[in-house]
């Protein structure tokens, strides 16, 4: 826990120092580059603004990579206990890199903000054995917003949730592999509209939480992809360690063009749901 807090303080200090020095090195570096490569001062102001904006985005991207490396190292140290998988963060960085290369500064800035929220949650949740489902749903919402920046309007997302279900305690990052698989084998495998639907509710016939993730499957999706199977296998193992035989996890095709994962967990309410 102290290691995670220390890493967070270091990351914050680096961010503050970088923000304080950004105007200096961006301006000086931009002027030097433009004078050397354009050979004149005509229109220097406009060209400097464009160069500064691009430099800022790349600096933000590189800082995110350094922060991600630190977060991944901490997660790796805890992975034997919780089997957390941070590789979805690398997919997020690929999304941001594509936006920077494609000269979409506003989208890249939004994506960097979303990524910072993802990193914050991963570091916080990985220090705990259980978290309120409300936290998980907020994390999933941020991750899917980032993916919608990448895929645009063709990725449709719907989340249905009972208010009572939000107070349930669940393993941290329970939903992450399910949502990532839905993206990787849905929107990432097709140029057609893709959808992801998440449902969380309290079962009317038993005191248990039920979580379902439905997604359309892209035409290039591989039904038995190793990474999909690994994510579900790790999830099953984590749930068994926490609940024994008192849980259910079912996964498989739900029709010719969709996939469904359903999890049922015994009642464990959170003390708080901040």
Coordinates of N, CA and C in Angstrom, one line a residue, residues 30-267:
X30 N 10.6 24.7 -29.9 CA 9.9 24.9 -31.1 C 10.6 26.0 -32.0
X31 N 11.0 27.1 -31.3 CA 11.7 28.1 -32.1 C 13.0 27.6 -32.7
X32 N 13.8 26.9 -32.0 CA 15.0 26.3 -32.5 C 14.7 25.4 -33.7
X33 N 13.7 24.6 -33.6 CA 13.4 23.6 -34.6 C 13.0 24.4 -35.9
X34 N 12.1 25.4 -35.7 CA 11.5 26.1 -36.9 C 12.6 26.9 -37.6
X35 N 13.5 27.5 -36.8 CA 14.6 28.3 -37.4 C 15.5 27.5 -38.2
X36 N 15.8 26.3 -37.7 CA 16.8 25.4 -38.4 C 16.1 24.8 -39.6
X37 N 14.9 24.4 -39.5 CA 14.3 23.6 -40.6 C 13.5 24.4 -41.6
X38 N 13.1 25.7 -41.2 CA 12.3 26.5 -42.1 C 13.1 27.6 -42.6
X39 N 14.2 28.0 -41.9 CA 15.2 29.0 -42.4 C 14.6 30.4 -42.5
X40 N 13.7 30.8 -41.6 CA 13.3 32.2 -41.6 C 12.3 32.4 -40.4
X41 N 12.0 33.7 -40.2 CA 11.1 34.0 -39.1 C 9.7 34.4 -39.6
X42 N 9.5 34.4 -40.9 CA 8.2 34.8 -41.5 C 7.1 33.7 -41.0
X43 N 6.1 34.2 -40.5 CA 5.0 33.3 -40.0 C 5.4 32.4 -38.8
X44 N 6.5 32.8 -38.1 CA 7.0 32.0 -37.0 C 6.0 31.8 -35.9
X45 N 5.1 32.8 -35.7 CA 4.2 32.7 -34.6 C 3.2 31.5 -34.8
X46 N 2.6 31.5 -36.0 CA 1.6 30.5 -36.3 C 2.2 29.1 -36.3
X47 N 3.5 29.0 -36.9 CA 4.1 27.7 -37.0 C 4.5 27.3 -35.6
X48 N 4.9 28.2 -34.8 CA 5.3 27.9 -33.4 C 4.1 27.3 -32.6
X49 N 2.9 27.9 -32.8 CA 1.7 27.4 -32.1 C 1.4 26.0 -32.5
X50 N 1.5 25.7 -33.8 CA 1.3 24.3 -34.3 C 2.3 23.3 -33.7
X51 N 3.5 23.8 -33.7 CA 4.6 22.9 -33.2 C 4.4 22.7 -31.7
X52 N 4.1 23.7 -31.0 CA 3.9 23.6 -29.5 C 2.8 22.7 -29.2
X53 N 1.7 22.7 -29.9 CA 0.5 21.9 -29.7 C 0.9 20.4 -29.9
X54 N 1.6 20.2 -31.0 CA 2.0 18.8 -31.3 C 3.0 18.3 -30.2
X55 N 3.9 19.2 -29.8 CA 4.9 18.8 -28.7 C 4.2 18.5 -27.4
X56 N 3.2 19.3 -27.1 CA 2.4 19.1 -25.9 C 1.7 17.7 -25.9
X57 N 1.1 17.4 -27.0 CA 0.4 16.1 -27.1 C 1.4 14.9 -26.9
X58 N 2.5 15.0 -27.6 CA 3.5 13.9 -27.5 C 4.1 13.8 -26.1
X59 N 4.4 15.0 -25.5 CA 4.9 15.0 -24.1 C 3.9 14.3 -23.2
X60 N 2.6 14.6 -23.4 CA 1.6 14.0 -22.6 C 1.5 12.5 -22.8
X61 N 1.7 12.1 -24.0 CA 1.7 10.7 -24.4 C 2.8 10.0 -23.7
X62 N 4.0 10.6 -23.8 CA 5.2 10.0 -23.3 C 5.1 9.9 -21.7
X63 N 4.6 11.0 -21.1 CA 4.4 10.9 -19.7 C 3.4 9.8 -19.3
X64 N 2.4 9.6 -20.1 CA 1.4 8.5 -19.8 C 2.1 7.2 -19.9
X65 N 3.0 7.0 -20.9 CA 3.8 5.8 -21.0 C 4.6 5.5 -19.8
X66 N 5.3 6.5 -19.3 CA 6.1 6.4 -18.1 C 5.3 6.0 -16.9
X67 N 4.2 6.7 -16.7 CA 3.3 6.4 -15.6 C 2.7 5.0 -15.7
X68 N 2.4 4.6 -17.0 CA 1.9 3.2 -17.2 C 2.9 2.2 -16.8
X69 N 4.2 2.5 -17.2 CA 5.2 1.5 -16.8 C 5.3 1.3 -15.3
X70 N 5.2 2.5 -14.6 CA 5.3 2.4 -13.1 C 4.1 1.6 -12.6
X71 N 2.9 1.9 -13.1 CA 1.7 1.2 -12.7 C 1.8 -0.3 -13.0
X72 N 2.3 -0.6 -14.2 CA 2.4 -2.0 -14.6 C 3.3 -2.8 -13.7
X73 N 4.4 -2.1 -13.3 CA 5.4 -2.8 -12.4 C 4.7 -3.1 -11.1
X74 N 4.0 -2.1 -10.5 CA 3.3 -2.4 -9.3 C 2.3 -3.4 -9.4
X75 N 1.5 -3.5 -10.5 CA 0.5 -4.5 -10.7 C 1.2 -5.9 -10.8
X76 N 2.3 -5.9 -11.5 CA 3.0 -7.2 -11.7 C 3.4 -7.8 -10.3
X77 N 3.8 -6.9 -9.4 CA 4.2 -7.4 -8.0 C 3.0 -7.9 -7.3
X78 N 1.8 -7.4 -7.6 CA 0.6 -7.9 -6.9 C -0.1 -8.9 -7.6
X79 N 0.3 -9.3 -8.8 CA -0.4 -10.2 -9.7 C -0.6 -11.6 -9.2
X80 N 0.4 -12.0 -8.4 CA 0.4 -13.4 -7.8 C -0.8 -13.5 -6.9
X81 N -1.2 -12.4 -6.2 CA -2.3 -12.5 -5.3 C -3.6 -12.2 -5.9
X82 N -3.7 -11.3 -6.9 CA -5.0 -10.9 -7.4 C -5.1 -11.3 -8.9
X83 N -4.1 -11.7 -9.6 CA -4.2 -12.0 -11.0 C -4.7 -10.9 -11.9
X84 N -4.2 -9.7 -11.6 CA -4.6 -8.5 -12.3 C -3.8 -8.5 -13.6
X85 N -4.5 -8.0 -14.7 CA -3.9 -7.9 -16.0 C -3.9 -6.5 -16.5
X86 N -2.8 -5.8 -16.6 CA -2.9 -4.4 -17.0 C -2.7 -4.2 -18.5
X87 N -2.7 -5.3 -19.3 CA -2.4 -5.1 -20.7 C -3.5 -4.2 -21.4
X88 N -4.7 -4.1 -20.8 CA -5.7 -3.3 -21.5 C -5.2 -1.8 -21.5
X89 N -4.3 -1.4 -20.6 CA -3.8 -0.1 -20.6 C -3.0 0.2 -21.8
X90 N -2.3 -0.8 -22.3 CA -1.5 -0.7 -23.5 C -2.4 -0.4 -24.7
X91 N -3.5 -1.1 -24.7 CA -4.5 -0.8 -25.8 C -4.9 0.6 -25.7
X92 N -5.1 1.2 -24.5 CA -5.5 2.5 -24.4 C -4.5 3.5 -25.0
X93 N -3.2 3.2 -24.7 CA -2.1 4.0 -25.2 C -2.0 3.9 -26.7
X94 N -2.3 2.7 -27.3 CA -2.3 2.6 -28.7 C -3.4 3.5 -29.3
X95 N -4.5 3.6 -28.6 CA -5.6 4.5 -29.1 C -5.1 6.0 -29.1
X96 N -4.5 6.4 -28.0 CA -4.0 7.8 -27.9 C -2.9 8.0 -29.0
X97 N -2.0 7.1 -29.1 CA -0.9 7.3 -30.2 C -1.5 7.4 -31.5
X98 N -2.6 6.7 -31.9 CA -3.2 6.8 -33.2 C -3.8 8.2 -33.3
X99 N -4.4 8.7 -32.3 CA -5.0 10.1 -32.3 C -4.0 11.2 -32.5
X100 N -2.8 11.0 -31.9 CA -1.7 12.0 -32.0 C -1.2 11.9 -33.4
X101 N -0.9 10.7 -33.9 CA -0.4 10.6 -35.3 C -1.4 11.1 -36.3
X102 N -2.7 11.0 -36.0 CA -3.7 11.4 -37.0 C -4.1 12.9 -36.8
X103 N -3.3 13.6 -36.0 CA -3.5 15.1 -35.8 C -4.9 15.4 -35.3
X104 N -5.3 14.7 -34.3 CA -6.6 15.0 -33.6 C -6.4 15.5 -32.2
X105 N -5.9 16.7 -32.0 CA -5.5 17.2 -30.7 C -6.6 17.2 -29.7
X106 N -7.8 17.6 -30.0 CA -8.8 17.6 -29.0 C -9.2 16.2 -28.6
X107 N -9.3 15.3 -29.5 CA -9.6 13.9 -29.1 C -8.5 13.3 -28.3
X108 N -7.2 13.6 -28.7 CA -6.1 13.1 -27.9 C -6.0 13.6 -26.5
X109 N -6.4 14.9 -26.3 CA -6.4 15.5 -25.0 C -7.5 14.8 -24.1
X110 N -8.7 14.6 -24.7 CA -9.7 13.9 -24.0 C -9.3 12.5 -23.6
X111 N -8.6 11.8 -24.5 CA -8.2 10.4 -24.3 C -7.2 10.4 -23.2
X112 N -6.2 11.3 -23.1 CA -5.2 11.4 -22.1 C -5.9 11.6 -20.7
X113 N -7.0 12.4 -20.7 CA -7.7 12.6 -19.4 C -8.4 11.3 -19.0
X114 N -9.0 10.6 -19.9 CA -9.6 9.3 -19.6 C -8.6 8.3 -19.1
X115 N -7.4 8.3 -19.8 CA -6.4 7.3 -19.4 C -5.9 7.6 -17.9
X116 N -5.8 8.9 -17.6 CA -5.3 9.2 -16.2 C -6.3 8.7 -15.2
X117 N -7.6 8.7 -15.5 CA -8.6 8.2 -14.6 C -8.5 6.6 -14.5
X118 N -8.2 6.0 -15.6 CA -8.0 4.5 -15.6 C -6.8 4.2 -14.7
X119 N -5.7 4.9 -14.9 CA -4.5 4.6 -14.1 C -4.8 4.8 -12.6
X120 N -5.5 5.9 -12.3 CA -5.8 6.2 -10.9 C -6.6 5.0 -10.3
X121 N -7.6 4.6 -11.0 CA -8.4 3.5 -10.4 C -7.6 2.2 -10.3
X122 N -6.9 1.8 -11.3 CA -6.1 0.6 -11.3 C -5.2 0.5 -10.1
X123 N -4.5 1.6 -9.8 CA -3.6 1.7 -8.7 C -4.3 1.6 -7.4
X124 N -5.4 2.3 -7.3 CA -6.2 2.3 -6.0 C -6.9 0.9 -5.8
X125 N -7.5 0.3 -6.8 CA -8.2 -0.9 -6.7 C -7.3 -2.1 -6.4
X126 N -6.1 -2.1 -7.0 CA -5.2 -3.2 -6.9 C -4.7 -3.3 -5.4
X127 N -4.9 -2.4 -4.6 CA -4.5 -2.5 -3.2 C -5.6 -3.1 -2.3
X128 N -6.7 -3.4 -2.9 CA -7.9 -3.9 -2.1 C -8.3 -5.3 -2.6
X129 N -8.9 -6.0 -1.7 CA -9.4 -7.4 -2.1 C -10.8 -7.2 -2.7
X130 N -11.6 -6.3 -2.2 CA -12.9 -6.0 -2.7 C -13.1 -4.5 -2.9
X131 N -14.0 -4.2 -3.9 CA -14.4 -2.8 -4.1 C -15.9 -2.8 -4.4
X132 N -16.5 -1.6 -4.1 CA -17.9 -1.5 -4.5 C -18.1 -1.6 -6.0
X133 N -19.2 -2.3 -6.4 CA -19.5 -2.4 -7.8 C -19.6 -1.1 -8.4
X134 N -20.1 -0.1 -7.7 CA -20.2 1.3 -8.2 C -18.9 1.8 -8.8
X135 N -17.8 1.5 -8.1 CA -16.4 1.9 -8.6 C -16.1 1.2 -9.9
X136 N -16.4 -0.1 -10.0 CA -16.2 -0.9 -11.2 C -17.0 -0.3 -12.4
X137 N -18.2 0.1 -12.1 CA -19.0 0.6 -13.2 C -18.5 1.9 -13.7
X138 N -18.0 2.7 -12.8 CA -17.4 4.0 -13.2 C -16.2 3.8 -14.0
X139 N -15.3 2.8 -13.6 CA -14.1 2.5 -14.3 C -14.5 2.0 -15.8
X140 N -15.5 1.1 -15.8 CA -15.9 0.6 -17.1 C -16.4 1.7 -18.0
X141 N -17.2 2.6 -17.4 CA -17.7 3.8 -18.2 C -16.5 4.6 -18.8
X142 N -15.5 4.9 -18.0 CA -14.3 5.6 -18.5 C -13.6 4.9 -19.6
X143 N -13.4 3.6 -19.4 CA -12.7 2.8 -20.4 C -13.5 2.7 -21.7
X144 N -14.8 2.6 -21.6 CA -15.6 2.5 -22.8 C -15.7 3.9 -23.5
X145 N -15.7 5.0 -22.7 CA -15.6 6.3 -23.3 C -14.4 6.5 -24.1
X146 N -13.3 6.0 -23.6 CA -12.0 6.0 -24.3 C -12.1 5.3 -25.6
X147 N -12.7 4.1 -25.6 CA -12.8 3.3 -26.8 C -13.8 4.0 -27.8
X148 N -14.8 4.7 -27.3 CA -15.7 5.4 -28.2 C -15.0 6.5 -28.9
X149 N -14.0 7.1 -28.2 CA -13.2 8.2 -28.9 C -12.5 7.5 -30.1
X150 N -12.0 6.3 -29.9 CA -11.3 5.6 -31.0 C -12.2 5.1 -32.1
X151 N -13.3 4.5 -31.7 CA -14.2 3.9 -32.8 C -15.4 4.8 -33.2
X152 N -15.6 5.9 -32.5 CA -16.6 6.8 -32.9 C -18.0 6.2 -32.7
X153 N -19.0 6.7 -33.5 CA -20.4 6.4 -33.3 C -20.7 4.9 -33.6
X154 N -19.8 4.2 -34.3 CA -20.1 2.8 -34.6 C -20.0 1.9 -33.4
X155 N -19.4 2.3 -32.3 CA -19.4 1.6 -31.1 C -20.6 2.1 -30.2
X156 N -21.6 1.3 -30.0 CA -22.7 1.6 -29.2 C -22.6 0.9 -27.8
X157 N -22.8 1.7 -26.7 CA -22.6 1.1 -25.4 C -23.9 1.4 -24.6
X158 N -24.4 0.4 -23.9 CA -25.5 0.5 -23.0 C -25.2 -0.1 -21.7
X159 N -25.4 0.6 -20.6 CA -25.2 0.0 -19.2 C -26.5 0.1 -18.4
X160 N -27.1 -1.0 -18.0 CA -28.2 -1.1 -17.2 C -27.8 -1.5 -15.8
X161 N -28.2 -0.8 -14.8 CA -27.8 -1.1 -13.4 C -28.9 -0.8 -12.4
X162 N -29.1 -1.7 -11.5 CA -30.0 -1.5 -10.4 C -29.3 -0.7 -9.3
X163 N -30.0 0.2 -8.7 CA -29.3 1.0 -7.7 C -28.8 0.2 -6.6
X164 N -29.6 -0.8 -6.2 CA -29.2 -1.7 -5.1 C -27.9 -2.5 -5.4
X165 N -27.7 -2.8 -6.7 CA -26.6 -3.6 -7.1 C -25.3 -2.9 -6.9
X166 N -25.3 -1.6 -7.0 CA -24.1 -0.8 -6.9 C -23.4 -0.9 -5.5
X167 N -24.1 -1.3 -4.5 CA -23.5 -1.5 -3.1 C -22.9 -2.8 -2.9
X168 N -22.9 -3.7 -3.9 CA -22.3 -5.0 -3.7 C -20.7 -4.8 -3.8
X169 N -20.1 -5.6 -3.0 CA -18.6 -5.7 -3.0 C -18.2 -6.8 -4.0
X170 N -17.3 -6.5 -4.9 CA -16.8 -7.5 -5.9 C -15.3 -7.4 -5.9
X171 N -14.6 -8.4 -6.5 CA -13.2 -8.4 -6.7 C -12.8 -7.2 -7.6
X172 N -11.7 -6.5 -7.3 CA -11.3 -5.4 -8.2 C -11.0 -5.8 -9.6
X173 N -11.4 -4.9 -10.6 CA -11.2 -5.2 -12.0 C -11.9 -6.5 -12.4
X174 N -13.0 -6.8 -11.8 CA -13.8 -7.9 -12.2 C -14.3 -7.8 -13.7
X175 N -14.8 -6.6 -14.0 CA -15.4 -6.4 -15.3 C -14.4 -6.1 -16.4
X176 N -13.2 -5.7 -16.1 CA -12.2 -5.3 -17.1 C -12.0 -6.3 -18.2
X177 N -11.7 -7.6 -17.8 CA -11.4 -8.6 -18.9 C -12.6 -8.8 -19.7
X178 N -13.8 -8.8 -19.1 CA -15.1 -9.0 -19.9 C -15.3 -7.9 -20.9
X179 N -15.1 -6.7 -20.5 CA -15.3 -5.5 -21.4 C -14.2 -5.5 -22.4
X180 N -13.0 -5.7 -22.1 CA -11.9 -5.7 -23.1 C -12.2 -6.8 -24.1
X181 N -12.6 -8.0 -23.7 CA -12.9 -9.0 -24.7 C -14.0 -8.6 -25.6
X182 N -15.0 -7.9 -25.1 CA -16.1 -7.4 -25.9 C -15.6 -6.4 -26.9
X183 N -14.7 -5.6 -26.6 CA -14.1 -4.6 -27.5 C -13.2 -5.3 -28.6
X184 N -12.3 -6.1 -28.1 CA -11.3 -6.7 -29.0 C -12.0 -7.6 -30.0
X185 N -13.0 -8.4 -29.6 CA -13.6 -9.3 -30.5 C -14.9 -8.7 -31.1
X186 N -15.2 -7.5 -30.9 CA -16.4 -6.8 -31.4 C -16.0 -5.7 -32.3
X187 N -15.9 -4.5 -31.8 CA -15.6 -3.3 -32.6 C -14.3 -3.4 -33.3
X188 N -13.3 -4.0 -32.6 CA -11.9 -4.1 -33.2 C -11.9 -5.0 -34.4
X189 N -12.9 -5.8 -34.6 CA -12.8 -6.9 -35.7 C -13.8 -6.6 -36.8
X190 N -14.4 -5.4 -36.8 CA -15.4 -5.1 -37.9 C -15.4 -3.6 -38.2
X191 N -15.8 -3.4 -39.4 CA -16.0 -2.0 -39.8 C -17.5 -1.6 -39.7
X192 N -18.3 -2.6 -39.3 CA -19.7 -2.3 -39.1 C -20.1 -1.9 -37.7
X193 N -21.3 -1.4 -37.4 CA -21.6 -1.0 -36.1 C -21.5 -2.1 -35.1
X194 N -21.0 -1.9 -33.9 CA -20.8 -2.9 -32.9 C -21.5 -2.4 -31.6
X195 N -21.9 -3.3 -30.8 CA -22.6 -2.9 -29.5 C -22.1 -3.7 -28.4
X196 N -22.1 -3.1 -27.2 CA -21.7 -3.7 -25.9 C -22.8 -3.3 -25.0
X197 N -23.4 -4.3 -24.3 CA -24.5 -4.1 -23.3 C -24.1 -4.8 -22.0
X198 N -24.1 -4.0 -21.0 CA -23.8 -4.5 -19.6 C -25.0 -4.4 -18.8
X199 N -25.3 -5.5 -18.0 CA -26.5 -5.5 -17.1 C -26.0 -6.0 -15.8
X200 N -26.3 -5.2 -14.7 CA -26.1 -5.6 -13.4 C -27.4 -5.5 -12.6
X201 N -27.7 -6.5 -11.8 CA -29.0 -6.5 -11.1 C -29.0 -7.5 -10.0
X202 N -29.9 -7.3 -9.1 CA -30.1 -8.3 -8.0 C -31.1 -9.3 -8.4
X203 N -30.8 -10.6 -8.3 CA -31.7 -11.6 -8.7 C -32.9 -11.6 -7.9
X204 N -34.1 -11.7 -8.5 CA -35.3 -11.7 -7.7 C -35.6 -12.9 -6.9
X205 N -35.0 -14.0 -7.3 CA -35.3 -15.3 -6.7 C -34.2 -15.8 -5.7
X206 N -33.1 -15.0 -5.6 CA -32.0 -15.4 -4.7 C -31.2 -14.1 -4.3
X207 N -30.6 -14.1 -3.1 CA -29.8 -12.9 -2.7 C -28.4 -13.0 -3.4
X208 N -28.4 -12.7 -4.6 CA -27.1 -12.7 -5.4 C -27.1 -11.6 -6.4
X209 N -25.9 -11.3 -6.8 CA -25.7 -10.3 -7.8 C -25.5 -11.0 -9.2
X210 N -26.1 -10.5 -10.2 CA -25.9 -11.0 -11.5 C -25.4 -9.9 -12.5
X211 N -24.3 -10.3 -13.2 CA -23.6 -9.4 -14.1 C -23.6 -10.1 -15.5
X212 N -24.1 -9.4 -16.5 CA -24.0 -9.9 -17.8 C -23.4 -8.9 -18.8
X213 N -22.6 -9.4 -19.7 CA -22.0 -8.6 -20.8 C -22.3 -9.2 -22.1
X214 N -23.0 -8.5 -22.9 CA -23.4 -9.0 -24.3 C -22.6 -8.1 -25.3
X215 N -22.1 -8.7 -26.3 CA -21.5 -7.9 -27.4 C -21.7 -8.6 -28.7
X216 N -21.7 -7.7 -29.8 CA -21.8 -8.3 -31.1 C -20.3 -8.7 -31.5
X217 N -20.2 -9.7 -32.3 CA -19.0 -10.3 -32.7 C -18.6 -9.8 -34.1
X218 N -17.4 -9.3 -34.2 CA -16.9 -8.9 -35.6 C -16.7 -10.1 -36.5
X219 N -16.7 -9.8 -37.8 CA -16.5 -10.9 -38.7 C -15.2 -11.5 -38.7
X220 N -14.2 -10.8 -38.1 CA -12.8 -11.3 -38.1 C -12.5 -11.9 -36.7
X221 N -13.5 -11.9 -35.8 CA -13.2 -12.4 -34.4 C -12.9 -13.9 -34.5
X222 N -12.0 -14.4 -33.6 CA -11.7 -15.8 -33.5 C -12.4 -16.3 -32.3
X223 N -13.4 -17.3 -32.5 CA -14.2 -17.8 -31.4 C -13.4 -18.3 -30.2
X224 N -12.3 -18.9 -30.4 CA -11.5 -19.5 -29.3 C -10.2 -18.8 -29.1
X225 N -10.1 -17.5 -29.2 CA -8.8 -16.8 -29.1 C -8.2 -17.1 -27.8
X226 N -6.9 -17.3 -27.7 CA -6.2 -17.7 -26.4 C -6.4 -16.6 -25.4
X227 N -6.3 -15.3 -25.8 CA -6.4 -14.2 -24.8 C -7.7 -14.2 -24.2
X228 N -8.8 -14.4 -25.0 CA -10.1 -14.4 -24.4 C -10.3 -15.5 -23.4
X229 N -9.8 -16.7 -23.8 CA -9.9 -17.8 -22.8 C -9.1 -17.6 -21.6
X230 N -7.9 -17.0 -21.7 CA -7.1 -16.7 -20.5 C -7.8 -15.7 -19.6
X231 N -8.4 -14.7 -20.1 CA -9.0 -13.7 -19.3 C -10.2 -14.3 -18.5
X232 N -11.0 -15.1 -19.2 CA -12.1 -15.8 -18.5 C -11.6 -16.8 -17.5
X233 N -10.5 -17.5 -17.8 CA -9.9 -18.5 -16.9 C -9.4 -17.8 -15.6
X234 N -8.7 -16.7 -15.8 CA -8.2 -16.0 -14.6 C -9.4 -15.5 -13.8
X235 N -10.4 -15.0 -14.4 CA -11.6 -14.5 -13.7 C -12.2 -15.6 -12.9
X236 N -12.3 -16.8 -13.5 CA -12.9 -17.9 -12.8 C -12.1 -18.3 -11.6
X237 N -10.8 -18.3 -11.8 CA -9.9 -18.7 -10.7 C -10.0 -17.7 -9.5
X238 N -10.0 -16.4 -9.8 CA -10.2 -15.4 -8.8 C -11.5 -15.5 -8.0
X239 N -12.6 -15.7 -8.8 CA -13.9 -15.9 -8.1 C -13.9 -17.1 -7.3
X240 N -13.2 -18.2 -7.7 CA -13.2 -19.4 -6.9 C -12.5 -19.2 -5.6
X241 N -11.3 -18.5 -5.7 CA -10.6 -18.2 -4.4 C -11.4 -17.4 -3.5
X242 N -12.2 -16.5 -4.0 CA -13.0 -15.6 -3.1 C -14.3 -16.2 -2.6
X243 N -15.0 -17.0 -3.5 CA -16.4 -17.4 -3.2 C -16.5 -19.0 -3.1
X244 N -15.4 -19.7 -3.4 CA -15.5 -21.1 -3.4 C -16.4 -21.6 -4.5
X245 N -17.3 -22.5 -4.2 CA -18.3 -22.9 -5.2 C -19.6 -22.1 -5.3
X246 N -19.6 -21.0 -4.6 CA -20.8 -20.2 -4.4 C -21.0 -19.2 -5.5
X247 N -20.4 -19.4 -6.7 CA -20.5 -18.5 -7.8 C -20.8 -19.3 -9.1
X248 N -21.2 -18.6 -10.1 CA -21.4 -19.2 -11.4 C -20.8 -18.2 -12.5
X249 N -20.2 -18.8 -13.5 CA -19.7 -18.0 -14.6 C -20.0 -18.8 -15.9
X250 N -20.8 -18.3 -16.7 CA -21.1 -18.9 -18.0 C -20.7 -18.0 -19.1
X251 N -20.1 -18.5 -20.2 CA -19.7 -17.7 -21.3 C -19.8 -18.5 -22.6
X252 N -20.3 -17.9 -23.7 CA -20.4 -18.5 -24.9 C -21.2 -17.7 -25.9
X253 N -21.3 -18.2 -27.2 CA -22.0 -17.5 -28.2 C -23.5 -17.4 -27.8
X254 N -24.1 -16.3 -28.1 CA -25.5 -16.0 -27.8 C -26.2 -15.6 -29.2
X255 N -26.3 -16.7 -30.0 CA -26.7 -16.4 -31.4 C -25.6 -16.4 -32.3
X256 N -25.9 -16.2 -33.6 CA -24.8 -16.3 -34.6 C -23.8 -15.1 -34.6
X257 N -24.2 -14.0 -34.1 CA -23.3 -12.8 -34.2 C -23.2 -12.1 -32.9
X258 N -23.3 -12.8 -31.8 CA -23.2 -12.1 -30.5 C -22.5 -13.1 -29.5
X259 N -22.0 -12.5 -28.4 CA -21.4 -13.3 -27.3 C -21.9 -12.8 -26.0
X260 N -22.0 -13.7 -25.0 CA -22.5 -13.4 -23.7 C -21.7 -14.0 -22.6
X261 N -21.4 -13.2 -21.6 CA -20.8 -13.7 -20.3 C -21.7 -13.3 -19.2
X262 N -22.0 -14.3 -18.3 CA -22.9 -14.1 -17.2 C -22.2 -14.6 -15.9
X263 N -22.2 -13.7 -14.9 CA -21.6 -14.1 -13.6 C -22.7 -13.9 -12.5
X264 N -22.8 -14.8 -11.6 CA -23.6 -14.7 -10.4 C -22.8 -14.8 -9.2
X265 N -22.9 -13.9 -8.2 CA -22.1 -13.8 -7.0 C -23.0 -13.8 -5.8
X266 N -22.7 -14.4 -4.7 CA -23.5 -14.3 -3.5 C -23.4 -12.9 -2.9
X267 N -24.4 -12.6 -2.1 CA -24.5 -11.2 -1.6 C -23.4 -10.9 -0.7

